[in-house]
Coordinates of C-alpha atoms in Angstrom, one line a residue:
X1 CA 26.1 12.1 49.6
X2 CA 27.3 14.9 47.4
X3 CA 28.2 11.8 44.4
X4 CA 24.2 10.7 45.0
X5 CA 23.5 14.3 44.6
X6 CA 25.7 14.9 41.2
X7 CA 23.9 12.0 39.8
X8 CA 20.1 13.2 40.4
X9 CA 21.4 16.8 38.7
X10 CA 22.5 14.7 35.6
X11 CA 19.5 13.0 35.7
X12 CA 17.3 16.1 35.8
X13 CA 19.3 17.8 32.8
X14 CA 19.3 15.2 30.9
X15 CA 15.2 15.0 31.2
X16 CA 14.8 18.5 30.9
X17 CA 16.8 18.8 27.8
X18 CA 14.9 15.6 26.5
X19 CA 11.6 18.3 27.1
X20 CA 13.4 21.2 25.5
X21 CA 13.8 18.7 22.1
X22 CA 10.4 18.1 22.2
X23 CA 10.6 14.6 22.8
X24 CA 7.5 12.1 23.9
X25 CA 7.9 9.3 26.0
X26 CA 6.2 5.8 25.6
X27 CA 3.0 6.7 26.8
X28 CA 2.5 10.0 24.9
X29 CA 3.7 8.3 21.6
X30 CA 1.1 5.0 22.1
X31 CA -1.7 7.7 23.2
X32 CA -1.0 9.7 20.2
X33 CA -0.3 6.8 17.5
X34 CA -4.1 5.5 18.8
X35 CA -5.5 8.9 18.1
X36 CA -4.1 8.7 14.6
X37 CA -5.5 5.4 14.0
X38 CA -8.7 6.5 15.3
X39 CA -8.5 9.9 12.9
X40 CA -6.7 8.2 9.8
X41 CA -8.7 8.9 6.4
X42 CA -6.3 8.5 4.0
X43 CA -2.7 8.2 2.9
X44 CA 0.0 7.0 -0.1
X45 CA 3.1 6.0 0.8
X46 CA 6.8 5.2 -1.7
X47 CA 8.4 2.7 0.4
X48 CA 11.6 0.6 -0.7
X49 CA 11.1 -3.5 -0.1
X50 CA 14.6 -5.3 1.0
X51 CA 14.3 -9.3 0.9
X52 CA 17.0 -11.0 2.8
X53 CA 15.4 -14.7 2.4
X54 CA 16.7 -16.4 -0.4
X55 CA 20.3 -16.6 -2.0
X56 CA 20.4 -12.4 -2.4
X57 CA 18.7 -9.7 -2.0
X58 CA 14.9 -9.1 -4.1
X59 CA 14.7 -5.5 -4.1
X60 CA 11.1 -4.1 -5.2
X61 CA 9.6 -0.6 -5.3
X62 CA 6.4 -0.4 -3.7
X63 CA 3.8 2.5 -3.4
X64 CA 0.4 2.1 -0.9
X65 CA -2.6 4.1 -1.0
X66 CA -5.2 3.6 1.1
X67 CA -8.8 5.4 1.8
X68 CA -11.3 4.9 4.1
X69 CA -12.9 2.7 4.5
X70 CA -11.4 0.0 2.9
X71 CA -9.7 0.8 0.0
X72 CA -6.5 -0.3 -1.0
X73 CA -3.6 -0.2 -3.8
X74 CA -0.3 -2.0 -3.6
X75 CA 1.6 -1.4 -6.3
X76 CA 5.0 -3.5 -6.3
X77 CA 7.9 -3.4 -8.9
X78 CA 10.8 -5.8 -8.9
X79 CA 13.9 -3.7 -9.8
X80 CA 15.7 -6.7 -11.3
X81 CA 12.7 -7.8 -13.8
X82 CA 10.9 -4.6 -13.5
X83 CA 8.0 -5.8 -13.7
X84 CA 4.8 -4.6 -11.8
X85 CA 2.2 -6.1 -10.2
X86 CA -0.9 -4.5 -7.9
X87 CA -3.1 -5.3 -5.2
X88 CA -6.5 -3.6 -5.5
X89 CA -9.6 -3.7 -3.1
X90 CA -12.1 -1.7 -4.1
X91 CA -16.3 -2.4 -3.9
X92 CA -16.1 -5.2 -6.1
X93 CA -13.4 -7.0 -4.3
X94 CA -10.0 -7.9 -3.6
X95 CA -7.5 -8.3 -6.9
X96 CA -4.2 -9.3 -8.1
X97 CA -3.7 -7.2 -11.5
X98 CA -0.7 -8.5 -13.7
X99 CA -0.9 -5.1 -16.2
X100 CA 2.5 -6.7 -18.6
X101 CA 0.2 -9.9 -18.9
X102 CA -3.6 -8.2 -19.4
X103 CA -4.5 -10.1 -16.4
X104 CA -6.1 -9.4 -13.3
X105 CA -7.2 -12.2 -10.8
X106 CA -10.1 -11.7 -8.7
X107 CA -9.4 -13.6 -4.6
X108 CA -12.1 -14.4 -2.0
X109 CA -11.0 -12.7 0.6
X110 CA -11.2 -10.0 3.3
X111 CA -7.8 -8.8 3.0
X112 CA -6.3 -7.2 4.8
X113 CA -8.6 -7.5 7.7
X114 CA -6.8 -8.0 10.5
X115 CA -3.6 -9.2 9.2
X116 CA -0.5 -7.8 9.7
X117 CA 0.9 -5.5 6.9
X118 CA 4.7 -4.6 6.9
X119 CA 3.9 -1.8 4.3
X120 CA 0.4 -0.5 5.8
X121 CA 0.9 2.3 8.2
X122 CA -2.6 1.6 9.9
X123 CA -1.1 -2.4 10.6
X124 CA 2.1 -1.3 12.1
X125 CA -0.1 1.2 14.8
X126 CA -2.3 -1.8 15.9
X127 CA 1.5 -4.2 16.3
X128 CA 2.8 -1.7 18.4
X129 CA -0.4 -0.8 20.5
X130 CA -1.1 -4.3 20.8
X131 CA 2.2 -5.5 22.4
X132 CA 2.2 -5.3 25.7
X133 CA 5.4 -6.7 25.8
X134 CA 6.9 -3.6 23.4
X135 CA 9.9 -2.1 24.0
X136 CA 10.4 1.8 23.4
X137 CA 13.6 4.0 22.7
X138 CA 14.9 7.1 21.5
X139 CA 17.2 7.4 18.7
X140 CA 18.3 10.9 17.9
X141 CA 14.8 13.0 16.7
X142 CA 13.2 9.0 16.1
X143 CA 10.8 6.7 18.1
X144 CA 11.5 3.1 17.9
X145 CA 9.6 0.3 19.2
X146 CA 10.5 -3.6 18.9
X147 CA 7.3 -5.9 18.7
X148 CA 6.7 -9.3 17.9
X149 CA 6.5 -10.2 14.8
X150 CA 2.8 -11.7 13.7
X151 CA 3.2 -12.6 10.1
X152 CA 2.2 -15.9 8.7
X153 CA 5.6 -16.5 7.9
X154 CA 6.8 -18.4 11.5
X155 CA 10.5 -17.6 10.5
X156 CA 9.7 -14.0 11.4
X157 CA 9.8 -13.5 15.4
X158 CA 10.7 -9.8 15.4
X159 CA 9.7 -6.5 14.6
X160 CA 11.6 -2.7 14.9
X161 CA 9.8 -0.2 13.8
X162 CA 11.1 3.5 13.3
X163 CA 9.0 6.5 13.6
X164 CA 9.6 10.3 13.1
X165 CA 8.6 13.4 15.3
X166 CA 5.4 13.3 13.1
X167 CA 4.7 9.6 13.9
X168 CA 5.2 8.7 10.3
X169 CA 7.0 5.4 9.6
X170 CA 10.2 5.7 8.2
X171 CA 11.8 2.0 8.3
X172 CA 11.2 -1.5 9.5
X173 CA 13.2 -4.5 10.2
X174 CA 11.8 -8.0 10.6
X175 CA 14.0 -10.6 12.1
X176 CA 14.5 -14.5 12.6
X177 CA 14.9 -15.7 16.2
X178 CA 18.8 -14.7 16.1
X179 CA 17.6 -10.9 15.0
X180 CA 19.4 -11.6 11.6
X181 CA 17.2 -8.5 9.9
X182 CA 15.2 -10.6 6.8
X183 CA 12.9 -8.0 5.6
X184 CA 14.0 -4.3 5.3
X185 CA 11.3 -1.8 4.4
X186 CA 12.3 2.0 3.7
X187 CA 9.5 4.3 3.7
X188 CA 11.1 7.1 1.3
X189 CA 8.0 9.5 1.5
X190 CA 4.6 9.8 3.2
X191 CA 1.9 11.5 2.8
X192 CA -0.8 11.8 5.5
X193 CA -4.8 12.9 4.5
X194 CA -4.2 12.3 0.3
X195 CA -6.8 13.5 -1.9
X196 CA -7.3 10.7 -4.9
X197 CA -8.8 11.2 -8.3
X198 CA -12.5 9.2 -8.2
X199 CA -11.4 6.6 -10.1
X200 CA -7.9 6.0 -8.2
X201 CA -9.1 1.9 -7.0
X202 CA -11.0 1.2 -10.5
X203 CA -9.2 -1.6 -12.3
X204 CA -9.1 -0.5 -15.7
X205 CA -7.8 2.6 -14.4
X206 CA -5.4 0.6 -12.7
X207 CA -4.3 -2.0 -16.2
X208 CA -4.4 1.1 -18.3
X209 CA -2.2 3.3 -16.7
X210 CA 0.1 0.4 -15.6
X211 CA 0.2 0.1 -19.9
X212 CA 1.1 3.4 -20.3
X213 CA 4.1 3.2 -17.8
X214 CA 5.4 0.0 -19.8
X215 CA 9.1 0.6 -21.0
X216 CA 10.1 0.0 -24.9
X217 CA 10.6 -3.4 -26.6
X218 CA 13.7 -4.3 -26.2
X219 CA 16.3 -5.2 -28.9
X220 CA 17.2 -8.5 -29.8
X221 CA 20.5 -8.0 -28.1
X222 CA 18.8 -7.2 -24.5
X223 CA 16.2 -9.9 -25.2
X224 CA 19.0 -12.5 -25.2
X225 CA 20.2 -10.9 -22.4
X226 CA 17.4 -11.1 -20.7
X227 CA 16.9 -15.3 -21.8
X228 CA 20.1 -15.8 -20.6
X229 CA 19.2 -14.6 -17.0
X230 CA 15.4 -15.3 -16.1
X231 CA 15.4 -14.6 -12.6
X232 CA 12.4 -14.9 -10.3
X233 CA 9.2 -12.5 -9.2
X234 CA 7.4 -13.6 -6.2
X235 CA 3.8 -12.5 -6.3
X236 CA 2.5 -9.4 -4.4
X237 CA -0.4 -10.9 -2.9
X238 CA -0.3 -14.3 -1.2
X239 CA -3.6 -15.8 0.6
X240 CA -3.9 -16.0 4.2
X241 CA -2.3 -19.4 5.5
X242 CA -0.5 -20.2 2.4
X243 CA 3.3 -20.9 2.4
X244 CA 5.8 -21.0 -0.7
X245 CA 7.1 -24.4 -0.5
X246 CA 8.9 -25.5 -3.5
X247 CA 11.0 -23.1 -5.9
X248 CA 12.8 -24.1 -9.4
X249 CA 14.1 -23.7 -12.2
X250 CA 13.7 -25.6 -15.2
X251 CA 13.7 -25.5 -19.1
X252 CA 11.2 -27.1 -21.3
X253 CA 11.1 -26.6 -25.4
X254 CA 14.4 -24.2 -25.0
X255 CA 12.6 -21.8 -22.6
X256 CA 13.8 -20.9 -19.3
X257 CA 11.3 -21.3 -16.8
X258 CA 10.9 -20.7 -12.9
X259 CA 8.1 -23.0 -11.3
X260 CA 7.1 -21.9 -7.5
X261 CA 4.4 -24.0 -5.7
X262 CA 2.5 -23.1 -3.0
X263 CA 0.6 -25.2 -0.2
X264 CA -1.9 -24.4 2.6
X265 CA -5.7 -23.6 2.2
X266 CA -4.7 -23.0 -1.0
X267 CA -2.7 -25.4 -3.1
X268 CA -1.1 -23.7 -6.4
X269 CA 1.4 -23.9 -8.5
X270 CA 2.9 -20.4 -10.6
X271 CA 5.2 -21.1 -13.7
X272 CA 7.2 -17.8 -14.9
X273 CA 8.3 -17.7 -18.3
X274 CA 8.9 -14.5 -20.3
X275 CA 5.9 -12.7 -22.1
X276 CA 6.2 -12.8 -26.0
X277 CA 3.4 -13.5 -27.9
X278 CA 0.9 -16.2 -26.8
X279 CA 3.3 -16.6 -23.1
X280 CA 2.0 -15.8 -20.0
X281 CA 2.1 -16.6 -16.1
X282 CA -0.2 -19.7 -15.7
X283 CA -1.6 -20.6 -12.1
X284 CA -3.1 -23.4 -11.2
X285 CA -4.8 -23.3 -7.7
X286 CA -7.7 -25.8 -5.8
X287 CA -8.5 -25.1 -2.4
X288 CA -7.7 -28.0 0.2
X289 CA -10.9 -30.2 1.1

């Protein structure tokens, strides 16, 4: 009796000091997370991109803003090419902007809509409230919750997201089936309720200032460098349904080029090659019928 009574004192100290640290419990965190949904007007967010998936690592830089109501910028950088490329949805549209190339490519579509978003705050709120299945933890002053994973990607079963005392994201894991961790996103700094210039979602805003960021040309030294070692940048944006299927490299007239080819809805095909002169990324895309 006295052992059954030790172990109910334990129990109460360790929920009252639990209280004292402030902490929520499941229930309080999902009521408060849909509150923030219901309230959220705007916010830009510096996040770090980790993809385990191929032979190593793509690491990429990635800043989201977002306003109400449907305004979006998702500006991604590969730190191994460094070279940028942005979502943009603004009145006009949805847009892929290549700034280095003086492109921009305009997509029929309603993204994001209702699908998932590893790097939208808004889409990782609606995974966890819509799980009922979730499961919730404490980790030191952290919330975590493991979801499913629903990305179009079917190699992607499950989700852990972190959250701080203030409900902000601060990293995510995406797993395969064995919880081998594929994607790792780092959200480095959030800011909640943003004010944006007027033109922040215009797209010559958007190819200008991406212009002004653009690094020096390189000497001939680094340019052989970087011949000798093309590498590959997976697009920012990829349609709904539509699944990388093929991915090589080959060399044609002494140029190093990587050729990836996509298949779904969508059939196309992206060659990279570097930009000098008259060279650019080509895609070629028809829609299945």
């Amino acid at each position: 009796m006295r052992k059954a009574w030790l172990i109910l004192a334990l129990l109460v100290m360790v929920f009252s000091l639990l209280a004292a640290c402030g902490a929520k419990d499941e229930e309080e965190v999902a009521g408060e997370l849909s509150k923030r949904l219901d309230d959220l007007k705007s916010y830009k967010a510096e996040i770090q991109l980790v993809l385990n998936t191929g032979h190593e690592p793509h690491e990429y830089d990635v800043e989201v803003w977002h306003k109400e109501p449907d305004y979006y910028r998702i500006s991604l950088t590969s730190k191994a090419r460094d070279i940028t490329q942005i979502i943009l949805k603004n009145d006009d549209g949805v847009f892929v902007l290549t700034p280095h190339l003086n492109k921009s490519f305009r997509f029929q579509s309603n993204w994001p809509g209702n699908q998932p978003q590893v790097y939208l705050y808004e889409s990782l709120i609606r995974d966890i409230l819509s799980d009922s299945n979730r499961q919730f933890a404490v980790e030191g002053d952290q919330y975590v919750f493991d979801t499913a994973a629903n990305y179009h990607n079917k190699t992607l079963k499950h989700q852990r997201i972190w959250l701080d005392k203030d409900l902000k994201p601060t990293k995510v894991h995406l797993m395969d089936a064995d919880f081998k961790v594929l994607v790792e996103v780092h959200f480095t700094n959030v800011e909640m309720d943003y004010t944006f210039e007027d033109d922040a979602f215009d797209i010559e805003r958007n190819m200008q200032g991406a212009h002004r960021d653009a690094l020096p040309a390189m000497s001939d030294e680094e340019e052989a460098d970087e011949k000798r070692s093309l590498g590959t940048f997976y697009p920012a944006y990829q349609p709904p349904n539509v699944e990388l299927v093929e991915e090589k490299e080959i060399t044609q007239d002494g140029e190093a080029k990587v050729v990836l080819r996509y298949a779904g809805d969508y059939h196309y095909t992206i060659i990279q090659q570097h930009a000098q002169h008259s060279k650019m990324v080509s895609i070629a895309r028809r829609p299945t019928g």
